[in-house]
Every structure is written in structure tokens, then in C-alpha cells.
Amino acid sequence: MKSFTFRDENGKFYFGWWIVLAAAIFCGLVYSGIVSVTGVFLMPVTQSLGLPVAGYSFYITIMSLTNIVTLLFISKYLNERNIKKIMIVAGILGIVSFIGFAMAKSLMWFYIFAIPQGFCFGAFTMTPCQILVSNWFGEKARGRAMSIFLAIMSIITVILMNALNYVILSYGWRTGYVILAVCVAICVLIAFKAVVWSPAQKGIKRVGDLDESEMAAMQQGEVSGIGFAAALKKPITWLAFISCTLAVIVSSSILQHGIATMVIGGISQTKATALISTMSLVMIVTGPIIGIICDKFRLSVAAAGTALFFALAVFGLAYTGTAAWGTPVFMIGYMFGVPAINIISPLMMSHMYGEKELGRLIGYVNVFVGIGGAIGATAVGVLYQTFGAYHIPWLIMTGVLVVVAIIRGICTSSKRKYTELKEQ
């Protein structure tokens, strides 16, 4: 079978592409509904209920910590027998969480319902969806299938963000949360029909698998690299993990506070939402550009460069509303800086330690990413209340990203590159 095709060996439309579409819908509506569109709600909710920004933002910390615990607990149960059941239960809890938010009368409502939302985030969105897409596409087609999945997800996110902004401004934030509950309900119904563990369950061959000669050649060579336990003994490993946490502290805080910063700076919420969503669309192109730089040039160029672009973005955000160049600098820096999160972070591990136990190392990367998500929004909320404006908090975050650039430049240097001849 061809390595990349839309049909199976029987000439029918390959079911794996329905998996890709379903995964994109789940993440576009549920993942984005939980984290990517939170900034649309911040000002309407806090002003309506008279809530402190830091206090409201803290629900994201509770949600993120629940997500980390969920991933640690369910990872061994995401298998052929259980994945659909787990996703459906998680989806139902997601519906409950958004209905709870819609009924909120105080901060405690958000804190309580952030717990089922965290379970939904971990057990229904990115992790199980990535597993399903990987199961349905072999090595020759998996990268393209993943890129299509993420591209469709980005488009859905943009539509959702702008639609929610219209709903909130026209009908109120409570209606916005009800809409998100309906979106999760639709995804649960799709999951009943679409979630299938692998092509074997459908009795068809997987698209993109290596042929017999390629498999034999691959099996002759032993995967090289430094073991997981040995890697954890190196201080540089923990420094790399910390850089992931620091980078996500900033990215998660932008998701929560970016739109609010623009609105305070004199930009309407509708325009601010449109600007943020436009960046999401453009990143469909800028992400692959960063990937090409990683492949064609030294990884250190992309690793330090993306962190510095991200720092430039946050520096621009600090001057949004007070300088004409603030918003354009933020947008350009953000589009080329965000790949520091989802592209550079895992590549650091393979650069330093090879392929031997890369999966376990990337698992640790995701844990530290989750820690950053738990800290970011609340940290900037506290800083905002302390200084009475977003200017100083974003300058502090700029400094954080400069530190990330330095750490990643060290981690991805030629001195740190793993080779079989230089196993440390």
C-alpha cells in the first residue's frame, strides 16, 4: 500500500482519516475550549461577579494540577479495551464542568468545577487523540497525519474563539459556557461512533507502515542513546525540564491575560480576539518553518531563536496601548516564538540523549509543561493585582524567556549533542 493515501486496501476511504478529523474536532472544541479561549472570558466574568483577576485565574491552576494527576494515573489504561470508555467519561465530566461554570455565583464554583474539567482535559483531548492518530498511521505517514490533525484543530479553534466572543458580548458569559458544554456533548457523541483503537479492529492494514525490507533493515540496527535513569542523574536534564516549565508559564499566561491586556490598552475585545485567532492561523505556516530550521541548521539556532522571538512578543505585549509598535511586535514575535513550546521542547531530549528512551523523557517534558500551565495564569494575575497594570508583569515574563533562551542554547549546543562515540 502507498505510504500516503486516502483509501485502504479495499479501495474505501481509509477510516484513519475519520480518526484524524475526530481528533481535530475534539481538540479544537474541547482542548481549546478549556485553555485556548479562556482569555475571552476573563474580563466579562471578573467584572460581572466582581472577582479579583488573580483569584479567577487560580481555577486554571487547579485544572492543570488535576490534568497532571489524571495523566499520571490513566496513562497505563489508555489501551484498546479502555480508551473509548475513558474518553466518554471524561467528556461527560467536561460537560458538567462547563455547566458548573455557567451557574457560578462565586470563585468557589470555578474552583470546584475545575477538578472535573482537569480530568476531561487530560483524558479526552491531546494525549488520547495523539495516541489514536499514531495508532492509525505508520512511520511513513504519521508526521503528515499529525500536521493535518493540528492544522484542522487550529482552524476550529479560530472559529470557536471568534464565535464565543460574539456570544459573550451579545448574550453574556454564562451563555458562552453553555455553548462550550454543548460542544463537549457533540464531541462525546462523535466519540461513541469514531473512536477505534487501531486498523486491526476494522480488519484493514495501516497506512504508512514500513515494508518488509525496511522493517528488516530497521531491526538490524539497535536504537542508541542514553538510558532514562542515567539522563535523570545529569543536572543539565533538569535544567532542560525547568526551561519547559518557564516557557509554558509565559504561554499559558498569554492565553489567559493577552486579550485583557489588549482591551485595557484600548483595543476592543472583538478586535483583540480576531488578532489572537489570526496568529493561530498563521502559525500553521510558521511552525513548519521552524521545523525546517531545526532540520537544516543547528538545533541551537531554533532553540535559542524561538525563545528570543517569544521574549520579543511579550516585550511588545507590555507596550500594547502605550506604543504603536507594541501590538505588531507582539504578533510577529508570538508567531515565531510559540514553537518553542511544542517543537523545541521534545527535540532537546533527542539532541542530548538519542532515541533509546526518548518516550519516557518526553513524558517528563509533558509533566513539566503541565506544571508551567498550572503556574502561569495565576502568577501573572497576582502580579497584575500587585502592580495594578500588566506592564511590569509582562516585562518580568520577558526576562523569564531570556533565561529560557540561555538554557536552551546550552542544552542544544554541539557539546551536548549525543553521539554513539561520545556517550556520557
Short mmCIF file of C-alpha atoms in Angstrom, two decimals:
data_model
loop_
_atom_site.label_atom_id
_atom_site.label_comp_id
_atom_site.label_asym_id
_atom_site.label_seq_id
_atom_site.Cartn_x
_atom_site.Cartn_y
_atom_site.Cartn_z
CA MET A 1 0.00 0.00 0.00
CA LYS A 2 1.19 3.55 -0.65
CA SER A 3 2.77 5.28 2.31
CA PHE A 4 0.29 8.17 1.99
CA THR A 5 -3.19 7.54 0.68
CA PHE A 6 -6.79 8.37 1.49
CA ARG A 7 -8.02 4.84 0.66
CA ASP A 8 -7.48 1.47 2.30
CA GLU A 9 -6.51 -1.75 0.50
CA ASN A 10 -10.18 -2.34 -0.36
CA GLY A 11 -10.47 0.98 -2.19
CA LYS A 12 -12.67 2.51 0.53
CA PHE A 13 -11.98 5.80 2.31
CA TYR A 14 -9.40 4.97 4.96
CA PHE A 15 -11.01 5.11 8.40
CA GLY A 16 -7.85 6.61 9.86
CA TRP A 17 -8.75 9.93 8.25
CA TRP A 18 -12.02 9.93 10.17
CA ILE A 19 -9.88 9.44 13.29
CA VAL A 20 -7.79 12.48 12.30
CA LEU A 21 -10.92 14.57 11.77
CA ALA A 22 -12.49 13.40 15.04
CA ALA A 23 -9.26 14.14 16.95
CA ALA A 24 -9.13 17.63 15.42
CA ILE A 25 -12.76 18.27 16.42
CA PHE A 26 -12.16 17.02 19.98
CA CYS A 27 -9.07 19.18 20.46
CA GLY A 28 -10.44 22.14 18.53
CA LEU A 29 -13.62 22.28 20.62
CA VAL A 30 -12.68 20.75 23.99
CA TYR A 31 -8.91 21.36 24.38
CA SER A 32 -9.26 24.88 23.01
CA GLY A 33 -12.46 25.42 24.97
CA ILE A 34 -10.60 24.64 28.19
CA VAL A 35 -7.34 26.55 27.63
CA SER A 36 -7.11 28.49 24.37
CA VAL A 37 -10.23 30.66 24.70
CA THR A 38 -10.03 31.43 28.43
CA GLY A 39 -8.93 35.00 27.72
CA VAL A 40 -12.30 35.74 26.11
CA PHE A 41 -14.00 35.13 29.47
CA LEU A 42 -11.60 36.86 31.87
CA MET A 43 -12.90 40.44 31.82
CA PRO A 44 -16.63 39.66 31.39
CA VAL A 45 -16.60 37.14 34.27
CA THR A 46 -14.47 39.16 36.71
CA GLN A 47 -16.38 42.38 36.07
CA SER A 48 -19.80 40.71 36.28
CA LEU A 49 -19.13 38.86 39.54
CA GLY A 50 -16.69 41.39 41.00
CA LEU A 51 -13.90 38.81 41.20
CA PRO A 52 -10.17 39.54 41.55
CA VAL A 53 -8.22 38.65 38.39
CA ALA A 54 -5.72 36.51 40.33
CA GLY A 55 -8.49 34.68 42.17
CA TYR A 56 -10.35 33.86 38.96
CA SER A 57 -7.14 32.77 37.21
CA PHE A 58 -6.39 30.32 40.02
CA TYR A 59 -9.04 27.92 38.72
CA ILE A 60 -6.66 27.19 35.82
CA THR A 61 -4.02 26.14 38.34
CA ILE A 62 -6.48 23.69 39.91
CA MET A 63 -7.48 22.41 36.46
CA SER A 64 -3.85 21.99 35.38
CA LEU A 65 -2.85 20.12 38.55
CA THR A 66 -5.84 17.80 38.10
CA ASN A 67 -4.73 17.27 34.49
CA ILE A 68 -1.21 16.25 35.62
CA VAL A 69 -2.57 13.77 38.17
CA THR A 70 -5.02 12.43 35.57
CA LEU A 71 -2.26 11.81 33.01
CA LEU A 72 -0.05 10.06 35.57
CA PHE A 73 -2.97 7.86 36.61
CA ILE A 74 -4.63 6.94 33.32
CA SER A 75 -1.60 6.56 31.03
CA LYS A 76 -1.38 2.80 31.55
CA TYR A 77 -5.14 2.39 30.98
CA LEU A 78 -5.29 4.13 27.60
CA ASN A 79 -5.42 0.90 25.63
CA GLU A 80 -7.67 -0.91 23.17
CA ARG A 81 -10.06 -2.06 25.85
CA ASN A 82 -10.48 1.18 27.79
CA ILE A 83 -9.74 4.26 25.68
CA LYS A 84 -13.29 4.87 24.43
CA LYS A 85 -14.78 4.35 27.91
CA ILE A 86 -12.25 6.72 29.49
CA MET A 87 -12.83 9.40 26.85
CA ILE A 88 -16.61 9.24 27.18
CA VAL A 89 -16.48 9.50 30.99
CA ALA A 90 -14.01 12.39 30.67
CA GLY A 91 -16.27 14.11 28.14
CA ILE A 92 -19.28 13.85 30.45
CA LEU A 93 -17.22 15.40 33.24
CA GLY A 94 -16.27 18.18 30.84
CA ILE A 95 -19.96 18.90 30.18
CA VAL A 96 -20.58 19.04 33.94
CA SER A 97 -17.66 21.43 34.44
CA PHE A 98 -18.85 23.96 31.87
CA ILE A 99 -22.42 23.83 33.16
CA GLY A 100 -20.99 24.47 36.63
CA PHE A 101 -19.08 27.48 35.31
CA ALA A 102 -22.25 28.79 33.65
CA MET A 103 -24.06 28.65 37.02
CA ALA A 104 -21.17 30.19 39.00
CA LYS A 105 -22.01 32.74 41.69
CA SER A 106 -18.58 32.93 43.35
CA LEU A 107 -14.97 31.86 42.94
CA MET A 108 -15.65 28.57 44.72
CA TRP A 109 -17.83 27.41 41.83
CA PHE A 110 -14.90 27.76 39.45
CA TYR A 111 -12.54 26.02 41.86
CA ILE A 112 -14.88 23.04 42.38
CA PHE A 113 -15.74 22.52 38.73
CA ALA A 114 -12.11 22.99 37.64
CA ILE A 115 -11.47 19.48 39.02
CA PRO A 116 -13.75 17.56 36.59
CA GLN A 117 -12.54 19.91 33.86
CA GLY A 118 -8.94 18.89 34.54
CA PHE A 119 -9.87 15.22 34.19
CA CYS A 120 -11.59 16.00 30.90
CA PHE A 121 -8.55 17.93 29.68
CA GLY A 122 -6.19 15.05 30.40
CA ALA A 123 -8.35 12.10 29.37
CA PHE A 124 -10.31 13.44 26.39
CA THR A 125 -8.09 15.84 24.48
CA MET A 126 -4.48 15.89 23.28
CA THR A 127 -2.98 12.75 24.83
CA PRO A 128 -5.63 10.19 23.74
CA CYS A 129 -6.04 11.95 20.39
CA GLN A 130 -2.31 11.79 19.64
CA ILE A 131 -2.32 8.11 20.59
CA LEU A 132 -5.22 7.36 18.24
CA VAL A 133 -3.67 9.20 15.29
CA SER A 134 -0.34 7.45 15.90
CA ASN A 135 -2.07 4.05 16.03
CA TRP A 136 -3.76 4.58 12.67
CA PHE A 137 -0.73 5.84 10.73
CA GLY A 138 2.66 4.20 10.35
CA GLU A 139 6.07 5.84 10.33
CA LYS A 140 5.86 6.97 6.68
CA ALA A 141 2.57 8.86 7.10
CA ARG A 142 2.36 9.73 10.79
CA GLY A 143 4.02 13.13 10.52
CA ARG A 144 1.69 14.32 7.79
CA ALA A 145 -1.35 12.90 9.57
CA MET A 146 -0.33 14.76 12.74
CA SER A 147 0.22 18.00 10.83
CA ILE A 148 -3.24 17.73 9.21
CA PHE A 149 -4.76 17.00 12.63
CA LEU A 150 -3.12 20.11 14.15
CA ALA A 151 -4.00 22.30 11.15
CA ILE A 152 -7.72 21.40 11.31
CA MET A 153 -7.63 21.86 15.08
CA SER A 154 -6.18 25.38 14.63
CA ILE A 155 -8.92 26.33 12.18
CA ILE A 156 -11.63 25.08 14.54
CA THR A 157 -10.01 26.99 17.42
CA VAL A 158 -10.10 30.24 15.45
CA ILE A 159 -13.78 29.77 14.60
CA LEU A 160 -14.63 28.87 18.21
CA MET A 161 -12.75 31.84 19.68
CA ASN A 162 -14.46 34.41 17.48
CA ALA A 163 -17.89 32.76 17.83
CA LEU A 164 -17.58 32.75 21.63
CA ASN A 165 -16.53 36.38 21.65
CA TYR A 166 -19.72 37.26 19.72
CA VAL A 167 -21.89 35.14 22.01
CA ILE A 168 -20.38 36.60 25.18
CA LEU A 169 -20.73 40.20 24.03
CA SER A 170 -24.27 39.62 22.73
CA TYR A 171 -25.75 37.16 25.24
CA GLY A 172 -23.38 37.05 28.21
CA TRP A 173 -20.56 34.88 29.51
CA ARG A 174 -22.90 32.30 31.05
CA THR A 175 -24.27 31.54 27.59
CA GLY A 176 -20.67 31.20 26.39
CA TYR A 177 -20.01 28.44 28.91
CA VAL A 178 -23.28 26.72 27.93
CA ILE A 179 -22.09 26.76 24.30
CA LEU A 180 -18.84 25.08 25.39
CA ALA A 181 -20.85 22.43 27.27
CA VAL A 182 -22.82 21.76 24.07
CA CYS A 183 -19.55 21.50 22.11
CA VAL A 184 -18.26 18.84 24.51
CA ALA A 185 -21.58 16.97 24.28
CA ILE A 186 -21.27 16.89 20.48
CA CYS A 187 -17.73 15.52 20.84
CA VAL A 188 -18.91 12.78 23.21
CA LEU A 189 -21.49 11.68 20.64
CA ILE A 190 -18.79 11.62 17.95
CA ALA A 191 -16.54 9.59 20.26
CA PHE A 192 -19.21 6.88 20.57
CA LYS A 193 -19.01 6.32 16.82
CA ALA A 194 -15.50 7.33 15.79
CA VAL A 195 -13.08 6.16 18.49
CA VAL A 196 -11.50 2.93 17.27
CA TRP A 197 -8.14 1.87 18.71
CA SER A 198 -6.40 0.65 15.56
CA PRO A 199 -6.88 -0.62 11.98
CA ALA A 200 -6.77 -4.19 13.31
CA GLN A 201 -10.18 -3.63 14.89
CA LYS A 202 -11.51 -2.78 11.44
CA GLY A 203 -9.67 -5.64 9.76
CA ILE A 204 -7.62 -3.37 7.48
CA LYS A 205 -3.93 -2.55 7.01
CA ARG A 206 -2.41 0.56 8.47
CA VAL A 207 -1.45 3.36 6.09
CA GLY A 208 2.21 4.37 6.22
CA ASP A 209 3.75 1.20 7.61
CA LEU A 210 7.27 0.25 6.56
CA ASP A 211 7.51 -2.60 4.05
CA GLU A 212 9.20 -5.89 4.97
CA SER A 213 12.67 -4.90 3.71
CA GLU A 214 12.55 -1.60 5.59
CA MET A 215 11.43 -3.35 8.76
CA ALA A 216 14.28 -5.84 8.48
CA ALA A 217 16.82 -3.06 7.98
CA MET A 218 15.49 -1.19 10.98
CA GLN A 219 15.53 -4.28 13.21
CA GLN A 220 19.19 -4.94 12.40
CA GLY A 221 20.22 -1.66 13.99
CA GLU A 222 19.87 -1.22 17.73
CA VAL A 223 18.39 2.08 18.89
CA SER A 224 21.16 4.03 20.57
CA GLY A 225 21.02 6.57 23.32
CA ILE A 226 21.46 7.25 26.99
CA GLY A 227 19.11 5.45 29.38
CA PHE A 228 16.33 7.23 31.24
CA ALA A 229 17.83 6.72 34.71
CA ALA A 230 21.25 7.93 33.55
CA ALA A 231 19.73 11.02 31.96
CA LEU A 232 17.91 11.96 35.16
CA LYS A 233 21.21 11.95 37.06
CA LYS A 234 22.54 14.80 34.92
CA PRO A 235 21.83 18.34 36.21
CA ILE A 236 21.52 19.61 32.61
CA THR A 237 18.46 17.35 32.17
CA TRP A 238 16.63 19.08 34.99
CA LEU A 239 17.70 22.44 33.65
CA ALA A 240 16.08 21.49 30.31
CA PHE A 241 12.91 20.40 32.12
CA ILE A 242 12.83 23.70 34.02
CA SER A 243 13.12 25.61 30.74
CA CYS A 244 9.93 23.84 29.60
CA THR A 245 8.11 24.94 32.74
CA LEU A 246 9.32 28.53 32.41
CA ALA A 247 8.31 28.76 28.74
CA VAL A 248 4.80 27.43 29.45
CA ILE A 249 4.37 29.78 32.41
CA VAL A 250 4.56 32.57 29.85
CA SER A 251 2.49 30.91 27.09
CA SER A 252 -0.34 29.96 29.45
CA SER A 253 -0.42 33.45 30.94
CA ILE A 254 -0.81 34.94 27.45
CA LEU A 255 -3.79 32.67 26.76
CA GLN A 256 -5.48 33.92 29.91
CA HIS A 257 -4.36 37.56 30.04
CA GLY A 258 -3.41 38.51 26.46
CA ILE A 259 -6.85 39.67 25.35
CA ALA A 260 -7.42 41.51 28.63
CA THR A 261 -4.09 43.34 28.15
CA MET A 262 -5.15 44.48 24.68
CA VAL A 263 -8.59 45.60 25.88
CA ILE A 264 -7.07 47.65 28.70
CA GLY A 265 -4.70 49.10 26.09
CA GLY A 266 -7.64 50.45 24.11
CA ILE A 267 -8.29 47.63 21.63
CA SER A 268 -11.86 46.29 21.51
CA GLN A 269 -12.39 42.73 22.71
CA THR A 270 -13.67 41.73 19.27
CA LYS A 271 -10.54 43.07 17.55
CA ALA A 272 -8.23 41.58 20.21
CA THR A 273 -9.87 38.18 19.77
CA ALA A 274 -9.52 38.45 15.99
CA LEU A 275 -5.81 39.32 16.31
CA ILE A 276 -5.11 36.36 18.60
CA SER A 277 -7.03 33.96 16.36
CA THR A 278 -5.27 35.29 13.25
CA MET A 279 -1.94 34.42 14.86
CA SER A 280 -3.21 30.88 15.42
CA LEU A 281 -3.90 30.52 11.70
CA VAL A 282 -0.54 31.93 10.62
CA MET A 283 1.24 29.53 13.00
CA ILE A 284 0.12 26.69 10.72
CA VAL A 285 2.84 28.05 8.41
CA THR A 286 5.42 29.35 10.90
CA GLY A 287 5.55 26.05 12.80
CA PRO A 288 6.83 24.08 9.78
CA ILE A 289 9.31 26.88 9.05
CA ILE A 290 10.83 26.41 12.50
CA GLY A 291 10.84 22.66 11.86
CA ILE A 292 12.83 23.17 8.66
CA ILE A 293 15.33 25.36 10.54
CA CYS A 294 15.73 22.56 13.09
CA ASP A 295 16.43 20.05 10.30
CA LYS A 296 18.60 22.17 8.01
CA PHE A 297 20.59 24.20 10.56
CA ARG A 298 21.83 23.65 14.08
CA LEU A 299 19.08 22.97 16.60
CA SER A 300 20.60 25.61 18.88
CA VAL A 301 19.68 28.30 16.33
CA ALA A 302 15.99 27.38 16.51
CA ALA A 303 16.03 26.61 20.26
CA ALA A 304 17.51 29.93 21.36
CA GLY A 305 15.90 31.84 18.49
CA THR A 306 12.31 30.81 19.23
CA ALA A 307 12.74 31.69 22.92
CA LEU A 308 14.11 35.12 21.96
CA PHE A 309 11.25 35.71 19.50
CA PHE A 310 8.86 34.74 22.29
CA ALA A 311 10.60 37.23 24.60
CA LEU A 312 10.20 39.89 21.91
CA ALA A 313 6.49 39.08 21.70
CA VAL A 314 5.96 39.54 25.42
CA PHE A 315 8.02 42.74 25.39
CA GLY A 316 5.67 44.06 22.70
CA LEU A 317 2.64 42.99 24.74
CA ALA A 318 3.98 45.04 27.67
CA TYR A 319 3.75 48.16 25.50
CA THR A 320 0.40 47.42 23.86
CA GLY A 321 -1.70 50.55 24.23
CA THR A 322 1.24 52.84 25.04
CA ALA A 323 3.31 52.44 21.86
CA ALA A 324 2.15 51.96 18.27
CA TRP A 325 4.73 49.22 17.70
CA GLY A 326 3.60 47.15 20.71
CA THR A 327 0.89 45.03 19.08
CA PRO A 328 2.74 44.32 15.76
CA VAL A 329 5.89 43.29 17.69
CA PHE A 330 3.77 41.03 19.90
CA MET A 331 2.13 39.33 16.92
CA ILE A 332 5.34 38.74 14.94
CA GLY A 333 7.27 37.54 17.96
CA TYR A 334 4.46 35.25 19.08
CA MET A 335 4.05 33.52 15.72
CA PHE A 336 7.75 32.61 15.58
CA GLY A 337 8.16 32.14 19.33
CA VAL A 338 5.40 29.71 20.33
CA PRO A 339 7.09 26.76 18.51
CA ALA A 340 9.48 26.89 21.47
CA ILE A 341 6.74 25.02 23.34
CA ASN A 342 5.58 22.19 21.06
CA ILE A 343 8.53 21.74 18.68
CA ILE A 344 11.74 22.58 20.55
CA SER A 345 10.92 21.04 23.93
CA PRO A 346 10.88 17.37 22.78
CA LEU A 347 13.75 17.89 20.30
CA MET A 348 16.07 18.89 23.16
CA MET A 349 15.73 15.40 24.61
CA SER A 350 16.67 13.57 21.40
CA HIS A 351 19.55 16.02 20.86
CA MET A 352 21.06 15.32 24.27
CA TYR A 353 20.20 11.65 24.80
CA GLY A 354 19.43 9.92 21.49
CA GLU A 355 16.45 7.66 20.85
CA LYS A 356 16.89 4.87 23.40
CA GLU A 357 14.30 6.00 25.96
CA LEU A 358 13.08 9.14 24.27
CA GLY A 359 9.42 8.38 25.02
CA ARG A 360 9.97 8.40 28.79
CA LEU A 361 11.99 11.61 28.62
CA ILE A 362 9.29 13.33 26.55
CA GLY A 363 6.77 12.12 29.14
CA TYR A 364 8.73 14.03 31.78
CA VAL A 365 8.81 17.05 29.46
CA ASN A 366 4.99 16.97 29.35
CA VAL A 367 4.81 16.81 33.15
CA PHE A 368 6.95 19.94 33.44
CA VAL A 369 4.87 21.57 30.70
CA GLY A 370 1.81 20.83 32.85
CA ILE A 371 3.49 22.42 35.87
CA GLY A 372 4.06 25.58 33.84
CA GLY A 373 0.41 25.61 32.84
CA ALA A 374 -0.58 25.36 36.49
CA ILE A 375 1.55 28.37 37.46
CA GLY A 376 1.36 30.83 34.55
CA ALA A 377 -2.12 32.35 34.52
CA THR A 378 -2.30 32.70 38.29
CA ALA A 379 1.23 34.13 38.56
CA VAL A 380 0.52 36.92 36.09
CA GLY A 381 -2.84 37.53 37.75
CA VAL A 382 -1.12 38.04 41.10
CA LEU A 383 1.49 40.32 39.52
CA TYR A 384 -1.28 42.32 37.84
CA GLN A 385 -3.02 42.91 41.15
CA THR A 386 0.29 43.76 42.82
CA PHE A 387 1.35 46.38 40.27
CA GLY A 388 -2.13 47.49 39.19
CA ALA A 389 -1.32 47.02 35.49
CA TYR A 390 0.06 44.42 33.07
CA HIS A 391 3.19 46.41 32.04
CA ILE A 392 5.58 45.17 34.77
CA PRO A 393 4.28 41.56 34.76
CA TRP A 394 4.97 41.24 31.02
CA LEU A 395 8.45 42.75 31.42
CA ILE A 396 9.13 40.12 34.10
CA MET A 397 7.91 37.41 31.71
CA THR A 398 10.23 38.83 29.04
CA GLY A 399 13.15 38.28 31.41
CA VAL A 400 11.96 34.73 32.09
CA LEU A 401 12.09 33.93 28.37
CA VAL A 402 15.59 35.36 28.03
CA VAL A 403 16.62 32.87 30.71
CA VAL A 404 14.88 30.11 28.71
CA ALA A 405 16.86 31.14 25.60
CA ILE A 406 20.15 30.88 27.51
CA ILE A 407 19.28 27.48 28.98
CA ARG A 408 18.18 26.08 25.63
CA GLY A 409 21.24 27.45 23.85
CA ILE A 410 23.36 25.49 26.33
CA CYS A 411 21.24 22.32 26.13
CA THR A 412 21.31 22.22 22.31
CA SER A 413 24.95 23.15 21.84
CA SER A 414 27.25 20.82 19.88
CA LYS A 415 28.95 19.94 23.17
CA ARG A 416 25.68 18.47 24.46
CA LYS A 417 24.77 16.55 21.29
CA TYR A 418 24.56 12.79 21.81
CA THR A 419 26.66 10.55 19.59
CA GLU A 420 27.45 6.85 19.95
CA LEU A 421 31.15 7.75 20.24
CA LYS A 422 30.51 10.30 22.97
CA GLU A 423 28.09 8.63 25.34
CA GLN A 424 28.36 10.49 28.57
#
